[in-house]
PDB file of C-alpha atoms in Angstrom:
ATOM      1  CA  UNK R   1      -9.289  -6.363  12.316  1.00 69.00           C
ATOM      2  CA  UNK R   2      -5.436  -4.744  12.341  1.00 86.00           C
ATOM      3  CA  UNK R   3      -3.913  -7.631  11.227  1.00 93.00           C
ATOM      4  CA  UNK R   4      -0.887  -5.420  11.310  1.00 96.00           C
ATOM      5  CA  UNK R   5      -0.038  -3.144  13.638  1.00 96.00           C
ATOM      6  CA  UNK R   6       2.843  -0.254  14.112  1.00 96.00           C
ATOM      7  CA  UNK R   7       2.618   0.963  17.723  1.00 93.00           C
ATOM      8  CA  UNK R   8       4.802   3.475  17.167  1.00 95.00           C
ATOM      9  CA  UNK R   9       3.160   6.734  15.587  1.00 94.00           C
ATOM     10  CA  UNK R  10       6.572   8.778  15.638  1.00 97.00           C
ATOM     11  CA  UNK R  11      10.437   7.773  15.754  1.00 97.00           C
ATOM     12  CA  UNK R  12      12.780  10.665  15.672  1.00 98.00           C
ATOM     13  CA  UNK R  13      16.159  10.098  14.821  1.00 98.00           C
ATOM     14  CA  UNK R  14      19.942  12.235  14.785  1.00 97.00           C
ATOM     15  CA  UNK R  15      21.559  12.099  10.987  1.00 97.00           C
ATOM     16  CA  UNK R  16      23.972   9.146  10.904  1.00 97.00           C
ATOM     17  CA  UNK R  17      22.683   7.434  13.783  1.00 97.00           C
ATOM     18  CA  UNK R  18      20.940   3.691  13.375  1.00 98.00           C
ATOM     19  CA  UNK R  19      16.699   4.023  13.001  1.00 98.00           C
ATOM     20  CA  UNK R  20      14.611   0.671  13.996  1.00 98.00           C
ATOM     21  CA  UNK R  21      11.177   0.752  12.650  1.00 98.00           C
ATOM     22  CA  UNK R  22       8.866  -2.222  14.094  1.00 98.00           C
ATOM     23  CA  UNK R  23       6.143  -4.255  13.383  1.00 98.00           C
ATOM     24  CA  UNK R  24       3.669  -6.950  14.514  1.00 98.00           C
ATOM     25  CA  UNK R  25       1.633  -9.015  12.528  1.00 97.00           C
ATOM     26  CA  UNK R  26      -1.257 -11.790  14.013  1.00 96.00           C
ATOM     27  CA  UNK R  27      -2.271 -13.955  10.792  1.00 92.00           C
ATOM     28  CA  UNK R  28       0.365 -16.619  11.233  1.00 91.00           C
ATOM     29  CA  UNK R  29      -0.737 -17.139   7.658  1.00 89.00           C
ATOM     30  CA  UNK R  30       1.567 -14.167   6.053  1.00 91.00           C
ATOM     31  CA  UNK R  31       3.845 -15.648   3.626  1.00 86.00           C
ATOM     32  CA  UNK R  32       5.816 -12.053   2.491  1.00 91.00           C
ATOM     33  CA  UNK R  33       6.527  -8.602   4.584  1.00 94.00           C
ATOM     34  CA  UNK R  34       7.230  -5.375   2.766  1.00 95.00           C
ATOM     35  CA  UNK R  35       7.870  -1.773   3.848  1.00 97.00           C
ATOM     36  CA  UNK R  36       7.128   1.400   2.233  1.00 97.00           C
ATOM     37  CA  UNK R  37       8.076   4.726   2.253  1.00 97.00           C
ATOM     38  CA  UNK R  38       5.396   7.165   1.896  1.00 95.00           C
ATOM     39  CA  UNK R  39       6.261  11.490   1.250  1.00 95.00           C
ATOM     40  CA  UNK R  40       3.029  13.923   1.844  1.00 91.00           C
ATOM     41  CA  UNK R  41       1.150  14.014  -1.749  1.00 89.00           C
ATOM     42  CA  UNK R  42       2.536  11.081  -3.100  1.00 93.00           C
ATOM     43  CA  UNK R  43       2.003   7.428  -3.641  1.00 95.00           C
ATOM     44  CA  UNK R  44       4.139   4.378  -1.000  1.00 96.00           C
ATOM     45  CA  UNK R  45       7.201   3.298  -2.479  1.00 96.00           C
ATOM     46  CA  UNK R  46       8.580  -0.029  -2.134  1.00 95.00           C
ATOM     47  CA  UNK R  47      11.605  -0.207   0.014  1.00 97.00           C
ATOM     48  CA  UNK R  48      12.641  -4.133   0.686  1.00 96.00           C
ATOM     49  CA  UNK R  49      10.459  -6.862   1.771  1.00 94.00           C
ATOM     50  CA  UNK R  50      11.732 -10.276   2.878  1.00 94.00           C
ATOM     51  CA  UNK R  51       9.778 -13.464   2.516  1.00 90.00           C
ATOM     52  CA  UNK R  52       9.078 -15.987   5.975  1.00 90.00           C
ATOM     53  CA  UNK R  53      11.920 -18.638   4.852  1.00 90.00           C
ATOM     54  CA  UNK R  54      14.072 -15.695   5.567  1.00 92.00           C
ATOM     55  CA  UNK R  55      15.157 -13.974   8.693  1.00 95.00           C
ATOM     56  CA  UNK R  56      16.703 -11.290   7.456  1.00 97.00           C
ATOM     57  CA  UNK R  57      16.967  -9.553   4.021  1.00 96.00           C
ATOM     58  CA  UNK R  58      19.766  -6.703   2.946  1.00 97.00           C
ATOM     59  CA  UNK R  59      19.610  -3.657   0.678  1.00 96.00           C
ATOM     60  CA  UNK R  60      22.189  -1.369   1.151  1.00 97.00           C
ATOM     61  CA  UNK R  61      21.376   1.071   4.152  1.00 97.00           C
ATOM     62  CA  UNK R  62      18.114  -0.725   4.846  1.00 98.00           C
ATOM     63  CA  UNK R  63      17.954  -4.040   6.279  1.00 98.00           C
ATOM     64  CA  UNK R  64      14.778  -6.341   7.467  1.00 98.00           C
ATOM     65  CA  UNK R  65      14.249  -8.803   9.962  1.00 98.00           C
ATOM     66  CA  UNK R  66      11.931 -11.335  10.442  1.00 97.00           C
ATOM     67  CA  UNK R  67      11.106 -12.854  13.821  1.00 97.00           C
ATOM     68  CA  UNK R  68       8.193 -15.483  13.055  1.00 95.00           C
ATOM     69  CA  UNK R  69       7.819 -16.910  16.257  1.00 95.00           C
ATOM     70  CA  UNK R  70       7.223 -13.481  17.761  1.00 96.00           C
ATOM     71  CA  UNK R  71       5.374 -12.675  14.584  1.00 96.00           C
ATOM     72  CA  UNK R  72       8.018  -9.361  14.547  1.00 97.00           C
ATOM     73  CA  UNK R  73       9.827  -7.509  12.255  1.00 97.00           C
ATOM     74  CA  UNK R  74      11.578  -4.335  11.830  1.00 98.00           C
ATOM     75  CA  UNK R  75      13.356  -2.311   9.489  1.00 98.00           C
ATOM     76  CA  UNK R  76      16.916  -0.698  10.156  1.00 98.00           C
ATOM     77  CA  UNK R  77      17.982   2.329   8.381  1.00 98.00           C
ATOM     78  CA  UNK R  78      22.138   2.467   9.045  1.00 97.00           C
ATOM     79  CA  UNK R  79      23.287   5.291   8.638  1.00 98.00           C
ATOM     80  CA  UNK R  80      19.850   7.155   9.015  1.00 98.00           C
ATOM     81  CA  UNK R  81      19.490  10.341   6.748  1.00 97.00           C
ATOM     82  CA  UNK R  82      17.942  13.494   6.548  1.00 96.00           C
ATOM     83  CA  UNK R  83      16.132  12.410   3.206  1.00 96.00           C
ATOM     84  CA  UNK R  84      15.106   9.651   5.018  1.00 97.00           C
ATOM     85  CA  UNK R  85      12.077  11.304   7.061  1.00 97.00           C
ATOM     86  CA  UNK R  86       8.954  10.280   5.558  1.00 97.00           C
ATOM     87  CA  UNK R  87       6.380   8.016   7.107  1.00 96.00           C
ATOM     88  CA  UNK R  88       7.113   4.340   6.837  1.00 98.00           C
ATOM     89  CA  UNK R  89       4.750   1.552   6.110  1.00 97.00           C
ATOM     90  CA  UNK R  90       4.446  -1.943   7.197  1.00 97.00           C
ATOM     91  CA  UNK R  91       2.691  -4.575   4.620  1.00 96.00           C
ATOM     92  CA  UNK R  92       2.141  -8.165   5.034  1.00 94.00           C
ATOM     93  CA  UNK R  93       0.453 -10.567   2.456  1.00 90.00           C
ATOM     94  CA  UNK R  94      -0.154 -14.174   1.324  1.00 84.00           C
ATOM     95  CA  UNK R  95       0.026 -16.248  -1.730  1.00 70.00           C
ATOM     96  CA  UNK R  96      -2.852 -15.818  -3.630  1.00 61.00           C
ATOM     97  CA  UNK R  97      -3.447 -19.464  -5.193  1.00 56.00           C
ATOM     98  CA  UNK R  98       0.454 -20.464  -4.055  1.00 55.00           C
ATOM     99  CA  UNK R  99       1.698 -18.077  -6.530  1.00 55.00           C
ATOM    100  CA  UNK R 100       0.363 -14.562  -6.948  1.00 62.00           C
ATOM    101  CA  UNK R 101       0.845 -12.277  -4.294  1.00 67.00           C
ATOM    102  CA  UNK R 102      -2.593 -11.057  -3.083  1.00 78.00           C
ATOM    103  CA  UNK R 103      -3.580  -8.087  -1.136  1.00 87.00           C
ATOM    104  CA  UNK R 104      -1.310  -5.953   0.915  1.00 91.00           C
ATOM    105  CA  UNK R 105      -2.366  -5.989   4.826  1.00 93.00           C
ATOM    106  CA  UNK R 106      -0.662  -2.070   6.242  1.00 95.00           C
ATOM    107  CA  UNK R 107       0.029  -1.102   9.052  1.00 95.00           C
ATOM    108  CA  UNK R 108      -0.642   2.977  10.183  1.00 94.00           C
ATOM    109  CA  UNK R 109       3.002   3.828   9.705  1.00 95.00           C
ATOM    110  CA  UNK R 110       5.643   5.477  11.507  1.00 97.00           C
ATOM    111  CA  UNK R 111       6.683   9.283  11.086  1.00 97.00           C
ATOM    112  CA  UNK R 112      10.222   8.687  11.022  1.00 98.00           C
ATOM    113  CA  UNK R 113      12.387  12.304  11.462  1.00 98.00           C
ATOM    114  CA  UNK R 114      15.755  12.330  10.986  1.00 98.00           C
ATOM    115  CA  UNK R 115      17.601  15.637  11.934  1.00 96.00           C
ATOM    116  CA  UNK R 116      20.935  16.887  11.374  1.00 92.00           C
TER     117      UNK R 116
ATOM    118  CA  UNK U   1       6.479   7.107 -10.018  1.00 46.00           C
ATOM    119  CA  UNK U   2       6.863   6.576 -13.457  1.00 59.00           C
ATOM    120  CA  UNK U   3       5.514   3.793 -13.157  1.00 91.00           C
ATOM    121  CA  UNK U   4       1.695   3.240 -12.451  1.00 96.00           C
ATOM    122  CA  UNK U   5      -0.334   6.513 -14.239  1.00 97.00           C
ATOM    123  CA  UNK U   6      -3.522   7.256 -11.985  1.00 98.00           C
ATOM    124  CA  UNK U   7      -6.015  10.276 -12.894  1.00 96.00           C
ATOM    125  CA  UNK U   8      -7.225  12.231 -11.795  1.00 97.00           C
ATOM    126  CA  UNK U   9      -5.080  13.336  -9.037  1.00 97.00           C
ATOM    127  CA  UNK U  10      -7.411  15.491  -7.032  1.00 97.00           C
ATOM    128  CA  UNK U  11     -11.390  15.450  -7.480  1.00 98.00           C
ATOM    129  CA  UNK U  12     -13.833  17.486  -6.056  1.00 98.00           C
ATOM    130  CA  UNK U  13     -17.484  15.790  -6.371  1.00 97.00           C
ATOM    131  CA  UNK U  14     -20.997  16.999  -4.418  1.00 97.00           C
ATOM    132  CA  UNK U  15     -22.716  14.847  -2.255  1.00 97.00           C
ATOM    133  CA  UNK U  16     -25.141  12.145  -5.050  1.00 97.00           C
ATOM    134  CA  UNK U  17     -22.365  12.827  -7.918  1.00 97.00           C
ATOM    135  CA  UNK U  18     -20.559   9.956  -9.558  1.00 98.00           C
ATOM    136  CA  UNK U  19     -16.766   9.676  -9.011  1.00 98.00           C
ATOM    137  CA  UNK U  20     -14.641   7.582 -11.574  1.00 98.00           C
ATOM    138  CA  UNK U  21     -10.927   7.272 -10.746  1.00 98.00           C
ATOM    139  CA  UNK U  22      -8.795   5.704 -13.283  1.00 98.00           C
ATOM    140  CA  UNK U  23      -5.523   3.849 -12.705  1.00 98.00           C
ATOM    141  CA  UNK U  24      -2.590   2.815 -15.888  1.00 97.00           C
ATOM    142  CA  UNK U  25      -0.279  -0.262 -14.126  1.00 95.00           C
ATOM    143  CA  UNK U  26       3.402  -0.071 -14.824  1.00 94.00           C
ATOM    144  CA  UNK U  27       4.054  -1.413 -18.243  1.00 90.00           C
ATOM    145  CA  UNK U  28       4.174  -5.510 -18.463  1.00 87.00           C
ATOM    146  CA  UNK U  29       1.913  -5.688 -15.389  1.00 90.00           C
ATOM    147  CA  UNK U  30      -1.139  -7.640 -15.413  1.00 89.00           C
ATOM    148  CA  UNK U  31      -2.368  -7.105 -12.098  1.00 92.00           C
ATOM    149  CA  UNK U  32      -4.523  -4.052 -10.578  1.00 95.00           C
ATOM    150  CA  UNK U  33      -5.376  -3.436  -6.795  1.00 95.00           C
ATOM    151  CA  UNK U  34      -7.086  -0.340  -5.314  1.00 97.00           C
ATOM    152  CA  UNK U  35      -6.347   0.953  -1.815  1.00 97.00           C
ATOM    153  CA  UNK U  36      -7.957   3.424   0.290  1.00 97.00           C
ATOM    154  CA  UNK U  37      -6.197   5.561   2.770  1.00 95.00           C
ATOM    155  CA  UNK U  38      -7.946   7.899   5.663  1.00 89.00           C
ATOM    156  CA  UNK U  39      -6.502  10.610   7.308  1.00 82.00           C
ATOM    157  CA  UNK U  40      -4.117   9.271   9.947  1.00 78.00           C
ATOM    158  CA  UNK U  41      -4.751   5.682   9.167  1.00 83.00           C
ATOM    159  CA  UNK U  42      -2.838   3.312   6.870  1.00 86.00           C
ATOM    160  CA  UNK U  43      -3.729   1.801   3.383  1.00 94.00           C
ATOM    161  CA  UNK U  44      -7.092  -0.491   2.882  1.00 95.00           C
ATOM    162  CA  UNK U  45      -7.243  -3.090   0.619  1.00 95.00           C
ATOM    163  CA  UNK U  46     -10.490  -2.600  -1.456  1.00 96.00           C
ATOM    164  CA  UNK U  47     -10.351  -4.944  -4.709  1.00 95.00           C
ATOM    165  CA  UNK U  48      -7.529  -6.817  -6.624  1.00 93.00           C
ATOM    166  CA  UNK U  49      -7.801  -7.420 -10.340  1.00 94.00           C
ATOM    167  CA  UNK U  50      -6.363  -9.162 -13.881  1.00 92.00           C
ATOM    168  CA  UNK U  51      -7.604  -8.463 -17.303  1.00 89.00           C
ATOM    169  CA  UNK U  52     -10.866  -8.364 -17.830  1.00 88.00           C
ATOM    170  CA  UNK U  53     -11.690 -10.145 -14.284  1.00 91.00           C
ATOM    171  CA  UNK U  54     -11.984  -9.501 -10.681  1.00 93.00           C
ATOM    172  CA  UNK U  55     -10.072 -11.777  -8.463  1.00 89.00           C
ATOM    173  CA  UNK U  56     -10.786 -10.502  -4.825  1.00 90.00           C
ATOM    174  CA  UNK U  57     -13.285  -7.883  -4.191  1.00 92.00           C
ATOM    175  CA  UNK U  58     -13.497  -8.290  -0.196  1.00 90.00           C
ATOM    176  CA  UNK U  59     -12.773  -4.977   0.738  1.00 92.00           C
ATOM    177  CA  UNK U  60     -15.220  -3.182  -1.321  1.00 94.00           C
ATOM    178  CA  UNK U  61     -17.841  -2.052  -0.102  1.00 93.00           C
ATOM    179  CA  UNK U  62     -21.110  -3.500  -1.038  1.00 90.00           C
ATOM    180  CA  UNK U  63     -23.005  -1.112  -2.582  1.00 94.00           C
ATOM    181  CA  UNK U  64     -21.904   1.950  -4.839  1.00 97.00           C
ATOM    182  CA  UNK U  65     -18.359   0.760  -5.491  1.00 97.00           C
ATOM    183  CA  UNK U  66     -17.433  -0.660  -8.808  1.00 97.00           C
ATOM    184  CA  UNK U  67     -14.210  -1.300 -10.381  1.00 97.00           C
ATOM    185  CA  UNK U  68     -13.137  -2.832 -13.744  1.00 96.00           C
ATOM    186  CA  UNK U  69     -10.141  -3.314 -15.791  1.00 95.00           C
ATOM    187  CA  UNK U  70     -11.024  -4.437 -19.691  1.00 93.00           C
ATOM    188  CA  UNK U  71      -8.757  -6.013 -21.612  1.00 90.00           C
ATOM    189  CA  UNK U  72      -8.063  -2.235 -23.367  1.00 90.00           C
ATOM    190  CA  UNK U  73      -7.789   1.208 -21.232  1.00 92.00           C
ATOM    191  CA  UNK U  74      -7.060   1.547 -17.312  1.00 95.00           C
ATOM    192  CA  UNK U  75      -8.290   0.186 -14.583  1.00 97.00           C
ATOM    193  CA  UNK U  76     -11.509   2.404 -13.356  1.00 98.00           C
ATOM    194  CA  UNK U  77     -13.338   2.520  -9.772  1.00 98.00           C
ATOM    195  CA  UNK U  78     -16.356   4.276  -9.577  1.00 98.00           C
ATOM    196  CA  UNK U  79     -18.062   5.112  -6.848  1.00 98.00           C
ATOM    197  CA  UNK U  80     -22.295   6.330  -7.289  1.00 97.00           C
ATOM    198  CA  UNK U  81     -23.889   8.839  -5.432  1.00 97.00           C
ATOM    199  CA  UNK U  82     -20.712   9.565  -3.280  1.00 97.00           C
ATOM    200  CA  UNK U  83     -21.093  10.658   0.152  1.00 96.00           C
ATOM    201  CA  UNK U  84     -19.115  12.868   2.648  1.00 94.00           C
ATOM    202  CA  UNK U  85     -17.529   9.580   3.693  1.00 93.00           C
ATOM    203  CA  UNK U  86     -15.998   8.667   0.531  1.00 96.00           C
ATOM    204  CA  UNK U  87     -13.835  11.484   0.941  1.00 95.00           C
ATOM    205  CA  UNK U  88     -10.385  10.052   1.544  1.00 96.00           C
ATOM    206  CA  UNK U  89      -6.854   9.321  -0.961  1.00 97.00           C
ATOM    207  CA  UNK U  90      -7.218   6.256  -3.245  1.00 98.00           C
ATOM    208  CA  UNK U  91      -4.329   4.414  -4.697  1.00 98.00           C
ATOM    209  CA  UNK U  92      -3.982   2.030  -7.564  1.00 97.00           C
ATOM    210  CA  UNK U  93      -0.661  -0.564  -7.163  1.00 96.00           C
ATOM    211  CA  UNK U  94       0.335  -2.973  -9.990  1.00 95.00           C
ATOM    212  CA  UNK U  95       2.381  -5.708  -9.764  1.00 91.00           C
ATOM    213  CA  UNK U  96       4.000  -8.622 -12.334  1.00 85.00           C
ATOM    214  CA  UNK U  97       1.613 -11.278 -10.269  1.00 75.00           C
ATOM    215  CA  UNK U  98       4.412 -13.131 -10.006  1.00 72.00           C
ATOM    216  CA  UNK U  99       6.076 -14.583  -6.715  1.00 66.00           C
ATOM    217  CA  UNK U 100       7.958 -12.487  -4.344  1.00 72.00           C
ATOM    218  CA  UNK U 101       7.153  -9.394  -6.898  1.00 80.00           C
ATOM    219  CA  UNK U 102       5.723  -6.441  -5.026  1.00 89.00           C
ATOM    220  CA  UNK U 103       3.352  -4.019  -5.537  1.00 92.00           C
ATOM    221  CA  UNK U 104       4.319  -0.716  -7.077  1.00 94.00           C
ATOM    222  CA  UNK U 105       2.005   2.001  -6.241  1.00 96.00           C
ATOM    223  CA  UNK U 106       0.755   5.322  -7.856  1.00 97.00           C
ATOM    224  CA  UNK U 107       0.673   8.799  -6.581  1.00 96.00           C
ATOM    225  CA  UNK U 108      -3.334   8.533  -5.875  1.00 97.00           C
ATOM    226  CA  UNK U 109      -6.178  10.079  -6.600  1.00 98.00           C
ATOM    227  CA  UNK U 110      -7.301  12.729  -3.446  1.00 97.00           C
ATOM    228  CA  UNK U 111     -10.945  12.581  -3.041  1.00 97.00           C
ATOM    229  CA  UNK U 112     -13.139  15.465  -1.685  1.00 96.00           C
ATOM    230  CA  UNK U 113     -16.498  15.742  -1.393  1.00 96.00           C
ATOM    231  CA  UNK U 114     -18.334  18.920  -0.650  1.00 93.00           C
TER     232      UNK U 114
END
């Protein structure tokens, strides 16, 4: 039923260095991707998403890309920073009625440690 | 997140008590879901809601789970005669319900039932 899947439990990464976060998805149906960032004892916070006519959406340090023949994407995180350890989620959804995004599909996350 | 309001943020309940978690969306948002997370696993969709209606309630489980949001006050889930089970974080998102608009989530409401 893991629609979504983040084989990687743990990435650990030096300060300044590039971090590549990945992610697989089988509904061929998915229409928009989204990570999150989630600290301990608080709530997932939206990070960048990129929708499948794209292949690759920018925000400044954090970039997405979308491989849907491989059904793939990752997240890059250039230059990686302390601050930046948290664990990092992977969401996938469809239109709901061509317009409304519906539910979020996650994946389990990645710890992602980044140390000085 | 100063954004979507949920309360309470920890519970404690006993095994047969009634648990009611309540969830305010980020101002101008129409649209409710409510996720539930288990230790070491990610997020699970559980319902999806507008004003006053429920638009997908596939991931709810059939019996004891309810979950409303009236056209005044906060989206509530309630969950009857909880068992040890139930125990687990539960988090409210909001969203504009508009295209390519994502989900904004609360800081969740931790679970625990002795």
């Amino acid at each position: 039923d893991q629609q979504v899947k983040q084989n990687s439990p743990s990435l650990s990464v030096q300060e300044g260095r590039i971090s590549i976060l990945n992610c697989d998805y089988t509904n061929s149906m998915f229409d928009y991707f989204l990570w999150y960032k989630k600290y301990p004892a608080e709530g997932p916070t939206f990070l960048i998403s990129i929708s499948s006519i794209k292949d690759k959406n920018e925000d400044g340090r954090f970039t997405v890309f979308l491989n849907k023949s491989a059904k793939h994407l990752s997240l890059h995180i250039v230059p990686s920073q302390p601050g930046d350890s948290a664990v990092y989620f992977c969401a996938a959804s469809e239109y709901d009625r061509g317009s409304t995004l519906g539910r979020l599909y996650f994946g389990r996350g990645t710890q992602l440690t980044v140390w000085p | 997140n100063a954004g979507v309001m949920q309360n309470p943020r920890h519970l404690v309940r006993r095994r047969g008590q009634e648990a009611r978690l309540r969830c305010s969306p980020m101002k101008g948002h129409s649209h409710v879901y409510w996720y539930r997370q288990l230790p070491e696993e990610g997020l699970k969709f559980m319902v999806y809601l507008q004003k006053e209606n429920i638009i997908d309630e596939s991931g709810m489980p059939k019996e004891r789970f309810s979950a409303e949001f009236p056209k005044e006050g906060p989206s509530i889930l309630r969950i009857q005669q909880v068992v040890r089970g139930d125990s687990a974080a539960y988090f409210c998102a909001s969203s504009q319900g508009m295209s390519n608009q994502p989900q904004h989530f609360g800081d969740g409401t931790r679970l625990s039932i002795l």
